[in-house]
XYZ file of C-alpha atoms in Angstrom:
371
model
C 22.810 12.134 -27.039
C 23.721 15.920 -27.036
C 22.258 18.013 -23.947
C 20.526 20.260 -26.754
C 18.800 17.151 -28.283
C 17.678 15.877 -24.996
C 16.159 19.307 -24.258
C 14.308 19.200 -27.694
C 13.120 15.785 -27.043
C 11.737 16.716 -23.399
C 10.155 19.823 -24.519
C 8.731 17.941 -27.615
C 7.377 15.296 -25.334
C 5.840 17.575 -23.066
C 3.905 19.346 -25.708
C 2.787 15.968 -27.106
C 1.385 14.930 -23.705
C -0.427 18.264 -23.312
C -1.787 17.779 -26.904
C -2.935 14.201 -26.365
C -4.397 15.445 -22.977
C -6.264 18.123 -24.786
C -7.789 15.487 -27.094
C -8.917 13.363 -24.220
C -10.486 16.550 -22.563
C -12.361 17.462 -25.817
C -13.746 13.994 -26.066
C -14.904 14.237 -22.413
C -16.547 17.554 -23.375
C -14.284 19.821 -21.266
C -12.473 22.800 -22.582
C -8.592 22.072 -22.520
C -7.874 25.633 -21.760
C -10.069 25.741 -18.768
C -8.707 22.590 -17.595
C -5.090 23.582 -17.863
C -5.863 26.855 -16.130
C -7.289 24.803 -13.100
C -4.054 22.914 -13.086
C -1.821 26.073 -13.093
C -4.019 27.876 -10.461
C -4.410 24.759 -8.516
C -0.485 24.335 -8.213
C 0.753 27.917 -8.336
C -2.342 30.078 -7.420
C -1.641 30.225 -3.784
C 1.508 30.166 -1.385
C 0.059 27.163 0.282
C -0.256 25.399 -3.065
C 3.455 26.142 -4.144
C 4.406 24.855 -0.646
C 2.446 21.461 -1.190
C 4.108 21.164 -4.613
C 7.608 21.542 -3.151
C 6.740 19.189 -0.174
C 5.244 16.388 -2.622
C 8.194 16.879 -5.100
C 10.969 15.895 -2.534
C 10.372 12.166 -2.446
C 9.934 11.830 -6.095
C 13.080 14.130 -6.757
C 15.038 11.723 -4.573
C 13.704 8.626 -6.109
C 14.367 10.145 -9.469
C 17.945 10.897 -8.711
C 18.336 7.319 -7.434
C 16.955 5.870 -10.671
C 19.051 8.374 -12.644
C 22.203 7.517 -10.904
C 21.592 3.671 -11.679
C 20.754 4.640 -15.253
C 24.216 6.215 -15.487
C 25.768 3.126 -14.327
C 24.068 0.841 -16.893
C 21.427 -0.376 -14.427
C 17.477 -0.019 -14.260
C 16.591 0.384 -10.611
C 12.869 -0.309 -10.828
C 13.193 -1.168 -6.929
C 13.213 2.449 -5.762
C 9.840 1.919 -4.165
C 10.914 -0.879 -1.801
C 14.159 0.849 -0.947
C 12.008 3.933 -0.122
C 9.675 1.852 2.095
C 12.733 0.262 3.921
C 14.359 3.676 4.424
C 11.243 4.985 6.027
C 11.070 1.918 8.288
C 14.686 2.779 9.261
C 13.974 6.351 9.914
C 10.974 5.512 12.315
C 13.258 2.968 14.314
C 15.916 5.744 14.819
C 13.367 8.449 15.321
C 11.462 6.645 17.959
C 14.035 4.518 19.885
C 17.203 6.694 19.824
C 17.494 9.453 22.502
C 19.846 12.077 20.916
C 19.983 15.983 20.669
C 18.068 17.575 17.708
C 20.664 17.969 15.085
C 22.423 14.576 15.852
C 19.046 12.823 16.021
C 18.066 13.998 12.510
C 21.345 12.914 11.332
C 20.919 9.418 12.618
C 17.397 9.248 11.288
C 18.763 10.075 7.903
C 21.780 7.602 8.387
C 19.295 4.821 9.218
C 17.174 5.598 6.214
C 20.168 5.602 3.964
C 21.553 2.238 5.349
C 18.165 0.431 5.130
C 17.634 1.661 1.596
C 21.238 0.833 0.713
C 21.048 -2.730 1.851
C 18.050 -3.131 -0.020
C 19.621 -1.901 -3.287
C 22.899 -3.741 -2.692
C 20.762 -7.004 -2.580
C 19.784 -6.245 -6.101
C 23.265 -5.581 -7.190
C 24.529 -8.854 -5.283
C 21.950 -11.054 -7.115
C 22.961 -9.480 -10.467
C 26.802 -9.796 -9.878
C 26.925 -13.122 -8.183
C 23.964 -15.056 -9.933
C 23.370 -12.930 -12.917
C 19.663 -12.235 -11.902
C 18.432 -9.206 -13.885
C 17.910 -6.218 -11.668
C 14.376 -5.655 -12.860
C 13.275 -9.063 -11.719
C 15.031 -8.970 -8.484
C 14.082 -5.509 -7.725
C 10.385 -5.954 -8.470
C 10.229 -8.882 -5.997
C 12.160 -6.914 -3.460
C 9.561 -4.268 -3.709
C 6.770 -6.548 -2.674
C 8.984 -8.092 0.083
C 9.424 -4.580 1.446
C 5.801 -3.792 0.961
C 4.732 -6.837 3.183
C 7.567 -6.348 5.727
C 6.336 -2.908 6.356
C 2.844 -4.325 7.197
C 4.383 -7.335 9.041
C 6.403 -5.096 11.397
C 3.415 -3.142 12.228
C 1.962 -6.157 14.018
C 4.489 -5.954 16.745
C 3.417 -3.900 19.715
C 6.964 -2.382 20.066
C 6.614 -0.781 16.744
C 2.775 -0.096 16.341
C 1.032 2.682 18.096
C -1.820 1.059 20.248
C -5.249 1.016 18.636
C -4.048 2.567 15.277
C -2.804 1.320 11.915
C 0.409 3.257 12.174
C 3.766 3.214 13.838
C 4.756 5.337 16.970
C 5.611 8.967 15.752
C 9.287 9.937 15.975
C 10.513 12.279 18.510
C 10.485 16.071 17.984
C 14.329 16.161 18.026
C 14.316 13.813 14.902
C 12.054 16.032 12.807
C 13.212 18.408 9.983
C 9.839 20.459 10.058
C 10.273 24.166 10.411
C 8.732 26.668 12.946
C 6.869 23.970 14.868
C 7.430 25.329 18.236
C 7.223 28.878 16.889
C 3.841 28.196 15.549
C 2.610 27.019 18.819
C 4.073 29.955 20.772
C 2.005 33.063 21.579
C 4.281 35.329 19.463
C 3.905 32.727 16.643
C 0.214 32.802 16.797
C -0.043 36.353 16.779
C 2.140 36.806 13.652
C 0.222 34.049 11.727
C -3.231 35.518 12.632
C -1.952 39.069 11.316
C -0.337 37.890 8.138
C -2.245 35.895 5.536
C 0.976 34.958 3.554
C 2.613 33.455 6.449
C -0.586 31.903 7.584
C -0.990 30.273 4.166
C 2.447 28.948 3.879
C 2.623 27.598 7.403
C -0.504 25.614 7.091
C 1.655 23.043 5.243
C 4.272 20.940 6.841
C 7.203 23.147 5.734
C 10.324 21.241 6.156
C 14.035 21.155 5.014
C 13.460 18.248 2.499
C 13.898 20.418 -0.587
C 17.314 21.596 0.642
C 18.477 18.063 1.116
C 17.103 16.952 -2.265
C 19.130 19.862 -4.010
C 22.167 19.141 -2.116
C 21.963 15.403 -3.034
C 21.373 16.191 -6.756
C 24.522 18.295 -6.942
C 26.478 15.842 -4.885
C 25.557 12.880 -7.347
C 26.150 15.190 -10.438
C 29.721 15.875 -8.971
C 30.519 12.289 -8.065
C 29.476 11.055 -11.619
C 31.123 13.981 -13.384
C 34.216 14.692 -11.485
C 35.501 11.643 -9.434
C 37.316 8.594 -10.179
C 34.542 6.421 -8.658
C 31.902 8.047 -10.861
C 34.166 7.271 -13.827
C 34.490 3.628 -13.074
C 30.723 3.438 -12.365
C 29.892 5.021 -15.797
C 32.511 2.997 -17.526
C 30.850 -0.317 -16.268
C 27.542 1.075 -17.512
C 28.857 2.249 -21.009
C 30.899 -0.951 -21.778
C 31.489 -3.658 -19.235
C 33.914 -5.620 -21.274
C 36.055 -2.563 -21.915
C 35.932 -1.739 -18.074
C 36.912 -5.043 -17.261
C 39.768 -5.005 -19.678
C 40.848 -1.796 -17.973
C 41.083 -3.362 -14.691
C 37.803 -2.177 -13.226
C 36.130 -4.902 -11.061
C 32.701 -5.335 -12.574
C 30.983 -7.128 -9.815
C 32.101 -4.870 -7.013
C 31.061 -1.858 -9.050
C 27.610 -3.279 -9.960
C 26.886 -3.901 -6.082
C 28.183 -0.551 -5.326
C 26.146 1.389 -7.758
C 22.871 -0.505 -6.803
C 23.837 0.223 -3.035
C 24.256 4.030 -3.729
C 21.028 4.045 -5.664
C 19.015 2.310 -3.137
C 20.685 4.561 -0.283
C 19.238 7.487 -2.267
C 15.761 6.056 -2.443
C 16.105 5.112 1.386
C 16.994 8.733 2.102
C 13.734 9.689 0.302
C 12.009 7.619 2.679
C 13.780 9.123 5.687
C 13.139 12.631 4.491
C 9.312 11.892 4.131
C 9.221 10.533 7.647
C 11.381 13.316 9.347
C 9.543 16.141 7.362
C 6.028 15.080 6.691
C 4.499 11.935 8.162
C 6.485 11.299 11.251
C 5.667 7.606 11.058
C 4.868 4.683 8.787
C 1.492 2.930 8.448
C -0.130 -0.117 7.073
C -0.006 0.057 3.386
C -3.124 -0.889 1.299
C -1.030 -0.781 -1.734
C 2.342 0.392 -2.935
C 2.726 4.313 -2.439
C 4.164 4.737 -5.935
C 7.025 7.024 -4.972
C 9.629 4.672 -6.684
C 7.611 4.333 -9.839
C 7.084 8.197 -10.109
C 10.692 8.464 -9.725
C 11.277 6.499 -13.027
C 9.220 9.001 -14.787
C 10.936 11.837 -13.177
C 14.378 10.479 -14.066
C 13.125 9.929 -17.709
C 11.779 13.335 -18.064
C 15.067 14.805 -16.713
C 17.208 12.948 -19.245
C 18.831 10.973 -16.185
C 20.397 14.040 -14.994
C 20.550 14.373 -11.174
C 20.304 18.177 -11.354
C 17.511 18.110 -13.873
C 15.578 15.812 -11.711
C 15.131 18.816 -9.452
C 13.031 20.592 -12.098
C 11.295 17.485 -13.549
C 10.184 16.566 -10.031
C 8.776 19.880 -9.265
C 7.103 19.867 -12.771
C 5.596 16.437 -11.982
C 4.466 17.303 -8.636
C 2.814 20.395 -9.845
C 0.885 18.349 -12.513
C -0.224 15.897 -10.026
C -1.158 18.312 -7.276
C -2.959 20.753 -9.628
C -4.476 17.967 -11.605
C -6.054 16.784 -8.374
C -8.347 19.668 -8.389
C -9.870 18.953 -11.837
C -12.554 16.737 -10.607
C -13.885 19.361 -7.896
C -13.602 22.282 -10.434
C -14.741 20.916 -13.817
C -15.940 17.352 -12.786
C -13.214 15.986 -14.866
C -11.472 12.723 -13.619
C -8.101 13.608 -12.388
C -6.769 10.453 -13.994
C -6.276 12.695 -17.165
C -3.049 13.908 -15.462
C -1.913 10.231 -15.367
C -2.607 10.124 -19.203
C -0.630 13.243 -19.842
C 2.417 12.226 -17.813
C 2.328 8.747 -19.500
C 2.181 10.232 -22.953
C 5.281 12.540 -21.971
C 7.298 9.502 -20.660
C 6.408 7.443 -23.848
C 7.701 10.008 -26.135
C 10.804 10.807 -24.125
C 11.349 6.830 -23.921
C 11.087 6.925 -27.818
C 13.613 9.478 -29.120
C 13.978 7.601 -32.490
C 10.466 9.039 -33.322
C 11.584 12.527 -32.848
C 14.792 11.744 -34.897
C 12.483 10.362 -37.675
C 10.535 13.600 -37.716
C 13.613 15.768 -37.710
C 15.095 13.657 -40.652
C 11.727 14.152 -42.629
C 11.641 17.746 -41.917
C 15.307 18.257 -42.927
C 14.637 16.246 -46.251
C 11.587 18.350 -47.161
C 13.780 21.626 -46.644
C 16.569 20.008 -48.852
C 13.941 19.198 -51.604
C 12.406 22.705 -51.423
C 15.974 24.002 -51.703
C 16.699 21.787 -54.853
C 13.254 22.686 -56.385
C 14.087 26.521 -55.894
C 17.273 26.093 -57.490
């Protein structure tokens, strides 16, 4: 599918999502324009809101890139949720128990996240390559295993903070948060007290996560577009028989592709730990970052770079939509309806093709009638 067609489908799908969302709002007795203004103001109305949108976008951009990478290689990584969880656990282990200088410590935290997530993804690839277990089945099972493993490991005293439902916090040297020491200093407190803009922005956990997400997006785009490894992985995805005939090791590439995809989701978990939470905690349910990543990838047309923009769009809708209930007494679930419809239409490009064909046929008929 051409890039121009993908963009048309994406824009059409977003419009359909907003249109159907408007219908639901009208049924609920709410003015859609008022609701959408609340969403816009709630996500972009203050520097603080923009900062939160960016912060909350990082994990879903990363899991979106993870899912997009797998899609490009002919695999459906529905296990990004579990890989994210394992990456977060790995990051906490490195952040708590390693004693290293700041930059080096951050590097090891991210590497541990990548390794833990990569192993979890590689298992899916191995099961598919060795035993022909479909990746959707195995990755769903591994999501739940990671979920229960997270809660299981928090039963151990060496990992769990006493009298709490969470792990120990990572050391300061392992954090990618910005201006933490400066905010606590006398000079920092003085500047913050006299500058509303800076105070608003720094009231959020500003961190380097978005920088890493952008760098990873471009790196994955480059690997897929301009390297031999990327060519082989895509060849396996497009036509496995032809790839095998061309001398490409299918099994090896399936495992390798899922390992990279899992590593990206694991990095998402590590960035969240290093930049926002600082720990992991007992999960009452799955966090949903991996499933949100699927939606982000589909909206982006499985383009790693486009995942940056779709992730920010998704985050803005979710964060701004969270204010609907307090502002208009409207269920914030309306945002999930809008996003679901957007993904539904993007997943059904044939509908758009049918509409385009009908419109072109009508134009031809009008032209013939005029003649």
